[in-house]
Each structure stands twice: as structure tokens, then as C-alpha cells.
Short mmCIF file of C-alpha atoms and ligand atoms in Angstrom, two decimals:
data_model
loop_
_atom_site.label_atom_id
_atom_site.label_comp_id
_atom_site.label_asym_id
_atom_site.label_seq_id
_atom_site.Cartn_x
_atom_site.Cartn_y
_atom_site.Cartn_z
CA MET M 9 -18.37 -21.60 -38.83
CA GLU M 10 -20.63 -24.31 -40.23
CA GLY M 11 -18.71 -26.39 -42.77
CA ALA M 12 -19.90 -28.14 -45.90
CA SER M 13 -21.79 -31.39 -45.48
CA TYR M 14 -20.31 -34.64 -46.70
CA GLN M 15 -23.37 -36.71 -45.86
CA ARG M 16 -24.24 -39.86 -47.79
CA PHE M 17 -27.71 -41.07 -48.76
CA PRO M 18 -27.73 -44.85 -48.47
CA LYS M 19 -30.32 -47.01 -50.23
CA VAL M 20 -31.60 -50.43 -49.25
CA LYS M 21 -33.36 -53.33 -50.95
CA ILE M 22 -34.89 -56.18 -48.99
CA ARG M 23 -34.37 -59.61 -50.49
CA GLU M 24 -35.85 -61.90 -47.85
CA LEU M 25 -37.59 -61.21 -44.59
CA ARG M 26 -38.84 -63.57 -41.91
CA ASP M 27 -39.22 -63.04 -38.18
CA ASP M 28 -35.79 -64.43 -37.43
CA TYR M 29 -34.02 -63.84 -40.74
CA ALA M 30 -33.36 -60.91 -43.04
CA LYS M 31 -31.33 -60.55 -46.20
CA PHE M 32 -30.91 -57.12 -47.73
CA GLU M 33 -28.74 -54.99 -49.96
CA LEU M 34 -27.14 -51.83 -48.64
CA HIS M 35 -26.00 -49.32 -51.26
CA ASP M 36 -24.27 -45.93 -51.41
CA THR M 37 -22.32 -46.14 -48.17
CA ASP M 38 -18.94 -47.57 -47.17
CA VAL M 39 -17.55 -50.56 -45.24
CA SER M 40 -17.04 -48.60 -42.05
CA MET M 41 -20.80 -48.02 -41.82
CA ALA M 42 -21.65 -51.61 -42.81
CA ASN M 43 -19.22 -52.93 -40.23
CA ALA M 44 -20.40 -50.56 -37.51
CA LEU M 45 -23.96 -51.79 -38.04
CA ARG M 46 -22.82 -55.42 -37.94
CA ARG M 47 -20.85 -54.87 -34.74
CA VAL M 48 -23.71 -53.02 -33.04
CA MET M 49 -26.23 -55.73 -33.99
CA ILE M 50 -24.02 -58.40 -32.43
CA ALA M 51 -22.74 -56.66 -29.33
CA GLU M 52 -24.76 -53.57 -28.48
CA VAL M 53 -28.45 -54.03 -29.20
CA PRO M 54 -30.00 -54.83 -25.81
CA THR M 55 -32.12 -57.85 -24.94
CA ILE M 56 -33.37 -59.38 -21.71
CA ALA M 57 -31.76 -62.50 -20.24
CA ILE M 58 -31.72 -64.29 -16.91
CA ASP M 59 -28.88 -62.84 -14.85
CA LEU M 60 -29.54 -63.81 -11.25
CA VAL M 61 -30.72 -67.22 -10.04
CA GLU M 62 -31.74 -68.20 -6.52
CA ILE M 63 -31.94 -71.96 -6.23
CA GLU M 64 -34.31 -73.23 -3.57
CA VAL M 65 -34.05 -76.96 -4.27
CA ASN M 66 -31.82 -78.72 -6.74
CA SER M 67 -31.50 -82.48 -6.55
CA SER M 68 -30.92 -82.86 -10.30
CA VAL M 69 -27.70 -84.25 -11.80
CA LEU M 70 -26.56 -80.77 -12.84
CA ASN M 71 -25.00 -78.45 -10.27
CA ASP M 72 -26.51 -75.06 -9.40
CA GLU M 73 -24.15 -72.90 -11.46
CA PHE M 74 -24.50 -75.19 -14.47
CA ILE M 75 -28.27 -74.68 -14.37
CA ALA M 76 -27.91 -70.94 -13.78
CA HIS M 77 -25.69 -70.72 -16.85
CA ARG M 78 -28.19 -72.68 -18.98
CA LEU M 79 -31.01 -70.41 -17.81
CA GLY M 80 -29.00 -67.35 -18.81
CA LEU M 81 -28.63 -68.63 -22.36
CA ILE M 82 -32.38 -69.06 -22.97
CA PRO M 83 -33.54 -66.32 -25.36
CA LEU M 84 -36.41 -64.25 -23.94
CA THR M 85 -38.75 -62.10 -26.03
CA SER M 86 -37.18 -58.66 -25.69
CA GLU M 87 -39.32 -56.09 -27.54
CA ARG M 88 -39.41 -54.23 -24.21
CA ALA M 89 -35.62 -54.06 -23.86
CA MET M 90 -35.09 -50.79 -25.74
CA SER M 91 -37.36 -48.91 -23.32
CA MET M 92 -36.16 -50.69 -20.18
CA ARG M 93 -33.44 -49.47 -17.83
CA PHE M 94 -30.18 -51.19 -17.07
CA SER M 95 -30.26 -52.36 -13.44
CA ARG M 96 -26.92 -50.67 -12.80
CA ASP M 97 -28.44 -47.24 -13.48
CA CYS M 98 -31.99 -47.79 -12.29
CA ASP M 99 -33.05 -45.10 -9.79
CA ALA M 100 -36.11 -47.02 -8.64
CA CYS M 101 -34.28 -49.96 -7.09
CA ASP M 102 -30.94 -51.32 -6.01
CA GLY M 103 -30.91 -53.64 -9.00
CA ASP M 104 -31.74 -57.00 -7.40
CA GLY M 105 -35.16 -57.71 -8.81
CA GLN M 106 -38.86 -57.01 -8.41
CA CYS M 107 -38.49 -53.66 -10.12
CA GLU M 108 -40.63 -53.35 -13.24
CA PHE M 109 -38.31 -50.76 -14.84
CA CYS M 110 -35.26 -52.97 -14.99
CA SER M 111 -36.08 -56.61 -14.26
CA VAL M 112 -38.47 -59.48 -14.81
CA GLU M 113 -38.95 -62.29 -12.32
CA PHE M 114 -39.24 -65.95 -13.24
CA HIS M 115 -40.22 -69.01 -11.21
CA LEU M 116 -39.57 -72.65 -11.95
CA ARG M 117 -40.91 -75.62 -10.00
CA ALA M 118 -40.52 -79.17 -11.26
CA LYS M 119 -40.47 -82.56 -9.60
CA CYS M 120 -40.46 -85.99 -11.18
CA HIS M 121 -43.00 -88.39 -9.69
CA SER M 122 -42.81 -91.26 -12.17
CA ASP M 123 -40.38 -93.70 -13.71
CA GLN M 124 -40.59 -91.71 -16.93
CA THR M 125 -37.77 -89.13 -17.18
CA LEU M 126 -39.12 -85.60 -16.80
CA ASP M 127 -37.77 -83.00 -19.20
CA VAL M 128 -37.60 -79.57 -17.55
CA SER M 129 -37.68 -76.97 -20.30
CA SER M 130 -38.05 -73.25 -20.95
CA LYS M 131 -41.81 -73.92 -21.03
CA ASP M 132 -41.65 -74.51 -17.26
CA LEU M 133 -40.44 -70.97 -16.58
CA TYR M 134 -43.23 -68.73 -15.30
CA SER M 135 -42.72 -65.05 -15.99
CA SER M 136 -44.01 -62.11 -13.99
CA ASP M 137 -44.35 -60.18 -17.29
CA HIS M 138 -46.32 -61.75 -20.13
CA THR M 139 -44.34 -59.72 -22.71
CA VAL M 140 -41.05 -61.26 -21.54
CA VAL M 141 -41.22 -65.03 -21.98
CA PRO M 142 -38.92 -67.73 -23.35
CA VAL M 143 -38.87 -67.63 -27.15
CA ASP M 144 -41.32 -70.06 -28.72
CA PHE M 145 -39.84 -71.66 -31.81
CA SER M 146 -42.89 -73.73 -32.73
CA ASP M 147 -44.25 -71.07 -35.10
CA SER M 148 -41.05 -70.73 -37.07
CA ALA M 149 -40.65 -74.52 -37.13
CA ALA M 150 -44.18 -74.88 -38.49
CA ALA M 151 -43.52 -72.17 -41.09
CA ALA M 152 -40.41 -74.02 -42.22
CA GLY M 153 -42.46 -77.22 -42.54
CA GLU M 154 -40.62 -78.91 -39.69
CA ALA M 155 -42.17 -81.17 -37.08
CA LEU M 156 -44.05 -79.15 -34.52
CA ASP M 157 -41.89 -79.19 -31.42
CA THR M 158 -43.68 -77.63 -28.50
CA LYS M 159 -41.33 -78.92 -25.85
CA GLY M 160 -39.23 -75.75 -25.54
CA ILE M 161 -35.53 -75.64 -24.71
CA ILE M 162 -34.46 -78.40 -22.32
CA ILE M 163 -32.81 -77.14 -19.13
CA VAL M 164 -32.32 -80.44 -17.25
CA LYS M 165 -33.77 -83.95 -17.08
CA LEU M 166 -35.12 -85.32 -13.79
CA ARG M 167 -35.56 -88.95 -12.67
CA ARG M 168 -37.98 -90.17 -10.00
CA GLY M 169 -37.70 -88.14 -6.83
CA GLN M 170 -35.47 -85.41 -8.22
CA GLU M 171 -36.63 -81.82 -7.93
CA LEU M 172 -35.75 -78.35 -9.18
CA ARG M 173 -37.17 -75.20 -7.63
CA LEU M 174 -35.77 -71.74 -8.28
CA ARG M 175 -36.38 -68.03 -8.68
CA ALA M 176 -34.64 -66.14 -11.47
CA ILE M 177 -34.26 -62.45 -12.27
CA ALA M 178 -33.90 -61.42 -15.90
CA ARG M 179 -32.28 -58.10 -16.71
CA LYS M 180 -31.56 -55.91 -19.67
CA GLY M 181 -28.04 -56.23 -21.04
CA ILE M 182 -25.87 -56.16 -24.16
CA GLY M 183 -23.71 -58.73 -25.94
CA LYS M 184 -20.57 -56.80 -25.02
CA ASP M 185 -21.26 -57.64 -21.38
CA HIS M 186 -22.09 -61.31 -21.98
CA ALA M 187 -22.97 -63.17 -25.19
CA LYS M 188 -26.26 -64.36 -23.66
CA TRP M 189 -27.58 -60.85 -24.27
CA SER M 190 -26.71 -60.84 -27.96
CA PRO M 191 -29.86 -60.80 -30.11
CA ALA M 192 -27.88 -61.94 -33.15
CA ALA M 193 -27.22 -65.53 -34.08
CA THR M 194 -25.15 -64.37 -37.04
CA VAL M 195 -24.77 -61.07 -38.85
CA THR M 196 -22.62 -61.03 -41.95
CA PHE M 197 -22.12 -58.80 -44.95
CA MET M 198 -20.27 -59.28 -48.20
CA TYR M 199 -19.19 -56.94 -50.95
CA GLU M 200 -21.38 -57.25 -54.00
CA PRO M 201 -19.09 -58.67 -56.69
CA SER M 202 -19.01 -57.44 -60.26
CA ILE M 203 -17.93 -60.21 -62.66
CA HIS M 204 -17.12 -59.65 -66.32
CA ILE M 205 -15.99 -62.34 -68.72
CA ASN M 206 -13.75 -61.29 -71.61
CA GLU M 207 -15.93 -62.87 -74.32
CA ASP M 208 -13.36 -62.54 -77.10
CA LEU M 209 -10.72 -64.32 -75.05
CA MET M 210 -13.25 -66.89 -73.85
CA GLU M 211 -14.05 -67.86 -77.44
CA THR M 212 -10.38 -68.83 -77.94
CA LEU M 213 -10.89 -71.67 -75.43
CA THR M 214 -11.75 -75.21 -76.45
CA LEU M 215 -14.80 -76.88 -74.94
CA GLU M 216 -12.62 -78.95 -72.59
CA GLU M 217 -10.75 -75.83 -71.47
CA LYS M 218 -14.03 -74.02 -70.82
CA THR M 219 -15.32 -76.98 -68.79
CA SER M 220 -12.21 -77.24 -66.67
CA TRP M 221 -12.14 -73.47 -66.14
CA VAL M 222 -15.79 -73.43 -65.03
CA GLU M 223 -15.08 -76.36 -62.70
CA SER M 224 -12.03 -74.63 -61.16
CA SER M 225 -14.33 -72.42 -59.13
CA PRO M 226 -15.02 -74.03 -55.72
CA THR M 227 -18.52 -72.48 -55.72
CA LYS M 228 -20.98 -72.56 -58.60
CA VAL M 229 -20.45 -69.08 -60.04
CA PHE M 230 -20.22 -69.98 -63.74
CA GLU M 231 -22.04 -72.41 -65.97
CA LEU M 232 -21.40 -73.77 -69.43
CA ASP M 233 -24.45 -73.54 -71.66
CA PRO M 234 -24.90 -77.09 -73.02
CA VAL M 235 -26.31 -75.83 -76.34
CA THR M 236 -24.33 -72.70 -77.22
CA HIS M 237 -21.19 -73.70 -75.25
CA GLN M 238 -21.08 -70.19 -73.85
CA VAL M 239 -19.71 -69.57 -70.35
CA LEU M 240 -22.28 -67.71 -68.29
CA VAL M 241 -22.17 -66.03 -64.91
CA VAL M 242 -25.07 -67.71 -63.13
CA ASP M 243 -24.53 -66.67 -59.52
CA PRO M 244 -22.06 -63.83 -58.94
CA GLU M 245 -22.80 -63.82 -55.20
CA ALA M 246 -21.62 -67.40 -54.85
CA TYR M 247 -18.11 -66.07 -55.49
CA THR M 248 -16.07 -66.15 -52.29
CA TYR M 249 -13.20 -63.95 -53.52
CA ASP M 250 -11.04 -67.07 -53.63
CA ASP M 251 -9.18 -66.07 -56.87
CA GLU M 252 -9.26 -69.69 -58.11
CA VAL M 253 -10.71 -68.89 -61.54
CA ILE M 254 -8.19 -66.09 -61.97
CA LYS M 255 -5.27 -68.41 -61.12
CA LYS M 256 -6.73 -71.05 -63.42
CA ALA M 257 -6.97 -68.58 -66.30
CA GLU M 258 -3.35 -67.53 -65.73
CA ALA M 259 -2.23 -71.16 -65.61
CA MET M 260 -3.98 -71.69 -68.94
CA GLY M 261 -2.11 -68.71 -70.37
CA LYS M 262 -5.34 -66.72 -70.59
CA ALA M 263 -4.72 -63.94 -68.09
CA GLY M 264 -7.54 -61.41 -68.13
CA LEU M 265 -10.17 -64.01 -69.05
CA VAL M 266 -12.34 -62.73 -66.28
CA ASP M 267 -12.41 -59.47 -64.38
CA ILE M 268 -13.77 -59.61 -60.84
CA THR M 269 -14.04 -56.54 -58.66
CA ALA M 270 -15.84 -55.82 -55.41
CA LYS M 271 -18.22 -52.86 -55.55
CA GLU M 272 -16.86 -50.70 -52.73
CA ASP M 273 -20.21 -49.12 -51.88
CA SER M 274 -22.59 -52.10 -52.05
CA PHE M 275 -23.09 -54.79 -49.43
CA ILE M 276 -25.28 -57.82 -49.00
CA PHE M 277 -26.29 -58.37 -45.39
CA THR M 278 -27.66 -61.50 -43.80
CA VAL M 279 -29.07 -61.12 -40.32
CA GLU M 280 -30.20 -64.05 -38.20
CA SER M 281 -31.87 -63.36 -34.89
CA THR M 282 -31.97 -65.63 -31.84
CA GLY M 283 -35.69 -64.91 -31.67
CA ALA M 284 -35.36 -62.39 -28.84
CA ILE M 285 -36.34 -59.64 -31.28
CA LYS M 286 -37.42 -59.78 -34.91
CA ALA M 287 -34.61 -59.51 -37.46
CA SER M 288 -36.16 -56.34 -38.92
CA GLN M 289 -36.38 -54.80 -35.46
CA LEU M 290 -32.79 -55.80 -34.74
CA ILE M 291 -31.58 -53.80 -37.73
CA LEU M 292 -33.65 -50.75 -36.79
CA ASN M 293 -32.56 -50.95 -33.15
CA ALA M 294 -28.93 -51.12 -34.26
CA ILE M 295 -29.38 -47.82 -36.10
CA ASP M 296 -30.92 -46.22 -33.00
CA ILE M 297 -28.10 -47.51 -30.80
CA LEU M 298 -25.46 -46.28 -33.23
CA LYS M 299 -27.13 -42.86 -33.25
CA GLN M 300 -27.08 -42.80 -29.45
CA LYS M 301 -23.42 -43.75 -29.46
CA LEU M 302 -22.58 -40.95 -31.88
CA ASP M 303 -24.52 -38.52 -29.75
CA ALA M 304 -22.54 -39.60 -26.68
CA VAL M 305 -19.21 -38.83 -28.36
CA ARG M 306 -20.13 -35.24 -29.22
CA LEU M 307 -17.88 -32.67 -27.59
CA SER M 308 -19.31 -31.25 -24.41
CA ASP M 309 -19.67 -27.49 -24.01
CA ASP M 310 -17.06 -27.29 -21.26
CA THR M 311 -14.50 -29.02 -23.49
CA VAL M 312 -15.14 -26.46 -26.23
CA GLU M 313 -14.99 -23.58 -23.73
CA ALA M 314 -11.75 -24.82 -22.20
CA ASP M 315 -10.22 -24.90 -25.67
CA ASP M 316 -11.47 -21.40 -26.50
CA GLN M 317 -9.67 -20.13 -23.41
CA PHE M 318 -6.61 -22.12 -24.36
CA GLY M 319 -6.78 -20.52 -27.81
CA GLU M 320 -6.96 -17.03 -26.33
CA LEU M 321 -4.14 -17.78 -23.96
CA GLY M 322 -2.09 -19.12 -26.85
CA ALA M 323 -2.80 -16.02 -28.93
CA HIS M 324 -1.92 -13.85 -25.95
CA MET M 325 1.36 -15.65 -25.45
CA ARG M 326 2.21 -15.57 -29.16
CA GLY M 327 1.15 -11.98 -29.77
CA GLY M 328 2.27 -10.58 -26.39
CA MET G 5 -11.41 -62.12 -6.51
CA ASN G 6 -9.87 -59.12 -8.23
CA VAL G 7 -11.70 -59.61 -11.53
CA PRO G 8 -12.76 -56.26 -12.94
CA ASP G 9 -16.51 -55.85 -13.48
CA ARG G 10 -17.55 -56.70 -17.03
CA TYR G 11 -19.34 -53.40 -17.42
CA GLU G 12 -16.03 -51.56 -17.12
CA ARG G 13 -15.71 -52.20 -20.85
CA PHE G 14 -18.54 -49.85 -21.73
CA VAL G 15 -19.53 -47.71 -18.74
CA VAL G 16 -17.60 -44.45 -18.40
CA PRO G 17 -16.19 -44.31 -14.84
CA GLU G 18 -17.63 -41.72 -12.51
CA GLY G 19 -15.87 -38.39 -12.86
CA ALA G 20 -14.22 -39.27 -16.18
CA LYS G 21 -14.99 -37.35 -19.34
CA LYS G 22 -16.44 -39.20 -22.34
CA VAL G 23 -14.47 -37.06 -24.79
CA SER G 24 -11.42 -34.99 -24.03
CA TYR G 25 -9.53 -32.84 -26.43
CA GLU G 26 -5.81 -32.27 -26.68
CA ARG G 27 -4.54 -29.61 -29.01
CA ASP G 28 -1.21 -30.37 -30.64
CA THR G 29 1.48 -28.05 -29.26
CA LYS G 30 3.68 -28.12 -32.36
CA ILE G 31 1.39 -28.43 -35.37
CA MET G 32 -1.25 -25.86 -36.29
CA ASN G 33 -4.84 -27.14 -36.57
CA ALA G 34 -3.99 -30.56 -35.21
CA ALA G 35 -5.52 -32.26 -32.20
CA THR G 36 -6.23 -35.58 -30.57
CA PHE G 37 -9.65 -36.54 -29.24
CA ILE G 38 -9.61 -39.13 -26.48
CA VAL G 39 -12.88 -41.00 -26.45
CA GLU G 40 -13.55 -43.15 -23.39
CA ARG G 41 -15.26 -46.57 -23.61
CA GLU G 42 -15.48 -46.66 -27.39
CA ASP G 43 -13.86 -48.97 -29.93
CA HIS G 44 -13.57 -49.68 -33.65
CA THR G 45 -17.32 -49.25 -34.14
CA ILE G 46 -17.19 -45.50 -33.52
CA GLY G 47 -13.50 -44.98 -34.34
CA ASN G 48 -13.66 -46.32 -37.86
CA ILE G 49 -16.87 -44.58 -38.97
CA ILE G 50 -15.60 -41.23 -37.69
CA ARG G 51 -12.24 -41.69 -39.39
CA MET G 52 -13.82 -42.64 -42.73
CA GLN G 53 -16.27 -39.75 -42.55
CA LEU G 54 -13.40 -37.33 -41.79
CA HIS G 55 -11.62 -38.57 -44.92
CA ARG G 56 -14.56 -37.29 -46.98
CA ASP G 57 -13.95 -33.76 -45.66
CA ASP G 58 -11.78 -31.72 -48.07
CA ASN G 59 -10.43 -29.60 -45.22
CA VAL G 60 -9.11 -32.61 -43.35
CA LEU G 61 -5.42 -33.15 -44.07
CA PHE G 62 -5.04 -36.10 -41.71
CA ALA G 63 -7.47 -38.27 -39.77
CA ALA G 64 -6.81 -41.53 -38.02
CA TYR G 65 -7.97 -43.44 -34.98
CA GLN G 66 -6.31 -46.00 -32.79
CA LEU G 67 -7.27 -48.37 -30.02
CA PRO G 68 -3.99 -48.26 -28.10
CA HIS G 69 -4.63 -51.33 -25.94
CA PRO G 70 -7.40 -53.96 -25.96
CA LEU G 71 -7.84 -53.64 -22.20
CA LYS G 72 -7.75 -49.84 -22.10
CA TYR G 73 -11.25 -49.10 -23.23
CA ARG G 74 -10.57 -45.88 -25.10
CA ILE G 75 -9.76 -44.69 -28.59
CA LEU G 76 -7.69 -41.78 -29.85
CA VAL G 77 -8.85 -39.82 -32.88
CA ARG G 78 -6.20 -37.59 -34.38
CA ILE G 79 -7.16 -34.86 -36.82
CA GLN G 80 -5.24 -32.21 -38.72
CA THR G 81 -7.12 -29.74 -40.90
CA ALA G 82 -6.42 -26.89 -43.30
CA SER G 83 -6.43 -23.41 -41.78
CA GLN G 84 -10.01 -22.57 -42.87
CA SER G 85 -11.30 -25.40 -40.66
CA SER G 86 -10.33 -26.80 -37.25
CA PRO G 87 -10.14 -30.30 -35.76
CA MET G 88 -13.17 -29.54 -33.60
CA GLN G 89 -15.20 -28.29 -36.54
CA ALA G 90 -14.26 -31.33 -38.63
CA TYR G 91 -15.03 -33.70 -35.75
CA ASN G 92 -18.45 -32.15 -35.17
CA GLN G 93 -19.21 -32.13 -38.87
CA ALA G 94 -18.32 -35.81 -39.19
CA ILE G 95 -20.64 -36.75 -36.33
CA ASN G 96 -23.48 -34.63 -37.74
CA ASP G 97 -23.08 -36.17 -41.20
CA LEU G 98 -23.02 -39.71 -39.83
CA ASP G 99 -26.07 -38.98 -37.73
CA LYS G 100 -27.97 -37.68 -40.76
CA GLU G 101 -26.85 -40.66 -42.82
CA LEU G 102 -28.33 -42.96 -40.18
CA ASP G 103 -31.59 -40.99 -40.28
CA VAL G 104 -31.76 -41.59 -44.03
CA LEU G 105 -30.92 -45.26 -43.58
CA LYS G 106 -33.61 -45.70 -40.93
CA TYR G 107 -36.21 -44.00 -43.11
CA GLU G 108 -35.24 -46.17 -46.11
CA LEU G 109 -35.34 -49.38 -44.07
CA GLU G 110 -38.68 -48.67 -42.42
CA GLY G 111 -40.19 -47.99 -45.83
CA ALA G 112 -38.59 -51.09 -47.34
CA PHE G 113 -39.72 -53.33 -44.48
CA SER G 114 -43.35 -52.20 -44.63
CA ARG G 115 -43.45 -52.43 -48.45
CA PHE G 116 -41.89 -55.88 -48.29
CA SER G 117 -44.27 -57.28 -45.66
CA ARG G 118 -47.30 -55.88 -47.52
CA SER G 119 -46.30 -57.56 -50.77
CA TYR G 120 -46.17 -61.00 -49.11
ZN1 ZN W 404 -34.91 -51.20 -11.15
#
């Protein structure tokens, strides 16, 4: 009964890797798989985000729901998310906080006592779980050579006498539910282009023609060698599949000057994380989630059984 | 007031089946799989994997309505196979492909971080 396998054996090559950024090549698979991974990274890899806010005092200029919304959007370190439970199916609690399996509690207390405006930021949120805290961007800023900003993400500004006091519950969730749970800032992939210049035809062009053809590309894909006057492909991946150089060649009466095709089984991915989880972990989690999803859509035994009976009944009716 | 809960988009309602199977009454070896609370992510990979199967004569998926959170996967196979067999095979192959991909990525990530 077991049929032949049509499994593929994809290959990868990492180009760049930082905590919040990854660029890699994916080979020997097809778009459906590349796209499924992209979609899962954006909408189905879980993180933790503030989902319930109880405001005790708010005399700031922003209203309660405005602040609650801003709190929800603060990325929280979510390495724990994959092993946490969703509140909606947590057996240990009714899903409204103080349960270590499905939620993390935060407190915020701030009051301005001076004439200097007080910035209330993500740094003022106190977590009940030291593994789930607002993302600290100072390390990545320092690594990128930017000014060290240790102020965190601003929630609201207070003037003298104004106060904000609240309790917040963070829960596990996915981007499909609300974008605040999406661990991905951007995930994109492109087909790896294969660009071939027809050298014989190219040599029939004058220097001016070559220059204007090279310049017809909106992105810097080609270059004219100043010494040999040869047209070179310097950056195939800069090509945006805009067809401009092809149209230009046709307009010059040199159709077929360049041949550009997309390799159907090779993709270049860029993954940017919000900081909730590392980019590398985001990719690996997406694979796990996709595997779980596939497992969930397997046929259940009773469905198979019901069909077997249907088959017998059908045979009985046909054969008499 | 009467806004549906957001989780209705991805949580299978109580009592409903995740996958149901409807055999075609007119065509031999043809069937439709109704998959609850899934979308293009699952639909498209299963369809493309089914197309790699030589015994599959027809495979397609559709998301009939953006607010009806279900997909239909229709399969017709040659007589030596069956829609169920092809469907199971496609899922198994995709699952194994993801195992390979995970293994490759874990290796690549650790090699990459060690070299920097
Ligand atoms: Zn709980």
C-alpha cells in the first residue's frame, strides 16, 4: 500500500547572520515551500506580548486604551514561547494571569515629580519572569556602531504631577491573531536570477550603446569595464525582474542581447526579527510549526475507517 | 458587540473535524479533503507535493471564501493509487523534507557562528 516517495532534499547556505537578521540561500525545493516558511515566520511562530492591562492610575495625556495598545506592541524576549501554553487551552488556569504555564505578569509605576518631562519607557516595566522582559536594543545598536541608547521604547511622557500605574498580563500568541505577536519585522525571498549576456551580440554595440544599455537598468546589475569596454554582470541579485534591459535591447534592435531567467528551485531569504527571538531561532521555529501543522492535517483513523466501510458498501451495491 | 473572536481564524471549533473526506460519487479514485482552519500555507505545499506524484492525475486546492476558514483539496489518482494514499504520501514527504531542512539549517547555523 505504501507508495513511492517523492521527497526533496533541500540545501541551505548562510550568507549573513546576526541576532536580529539572517540572509540565506535555499536550494533544491520549490516556491510553495519557500512561501509556506515565509508565511509561518510572519504569522504563526509564537511570541509573548502584553494582552491584558489593568490600569490603576492614569493621569497622563494618553487615554487608557491608547496606552494598553502601546504596551501590546512592545516586543518581549520570547525564547520561552514555544514551550508555553496558549491561555485559551491552559488547564491550570482560567486564562487571566498569574499562571506560570501561560502568562507573565508585569507592573509599571511612574510619577513625575519635577519640571523635567519624565519619559516612561519599556525599561520601567517590571516582569515576574526574568526570561520574559522587554527587548533591549542597546547591544545591537552598539554592534552596529550606533549611539548607545539605553532609554528603551517610550510608552508615554509625563509632566509634573502626572502618574501612571498599571498591571499587565503578557500571553503567548501568534501573528495571525494580532500583529503584535509576530516575531518577524520582515521576511522576504527572491528567486535567484541567472543572467547571461550574448557576448557576440554585445560586441556589435558601440561604446555609447553599451553605456546607455548598462544605464537602462534601474538597479546596478551591469557595469562597463573602463579598460576593456566589456559589459559585465556585477550584481545579478540587484536585478528586480523589471525587464528594462530586455526592453532596451529590443528598442535598440538587439533582441536576445541578454538572457535572464529565474532559477525555479533556488531562493534568497532575508529574515529580520523584532528581537523577540533570534532570527536563526525564528527560522527553526517556523520549520517546527510547519511540521506540527502538517501533522494536524493527517487523516484521522475514524475518517479512514468510515471510508473503508463506504468502500465496502459501494462494492456491495455495485456487485450485488 | 457581535464581533467574532479573533481565534476563530485558527482554532477548530469544538466537535468539528480537522479533516473530512468526501469521495466523488461519479469519478473513480477522486475525492475532496475538507481541511478546517487552514489556508494557502498548507494548501499550496500539499498541492505542489501531490503534483510530484506520478499516480496523481489531478490535484488542486482552493480557499472558497476568505472568511470561511477552510480549504478544499481535490485529488484524482490512477487506479493503482487512491486519493487517501496520495494525500498521506504528500504529507509524509513534506514532513521528511522539513526534517532535512532543519538538519541542514542547524548545521549551517552552528558552522557559521563558529567561523565568526
Ligand atoms: Zn494558565
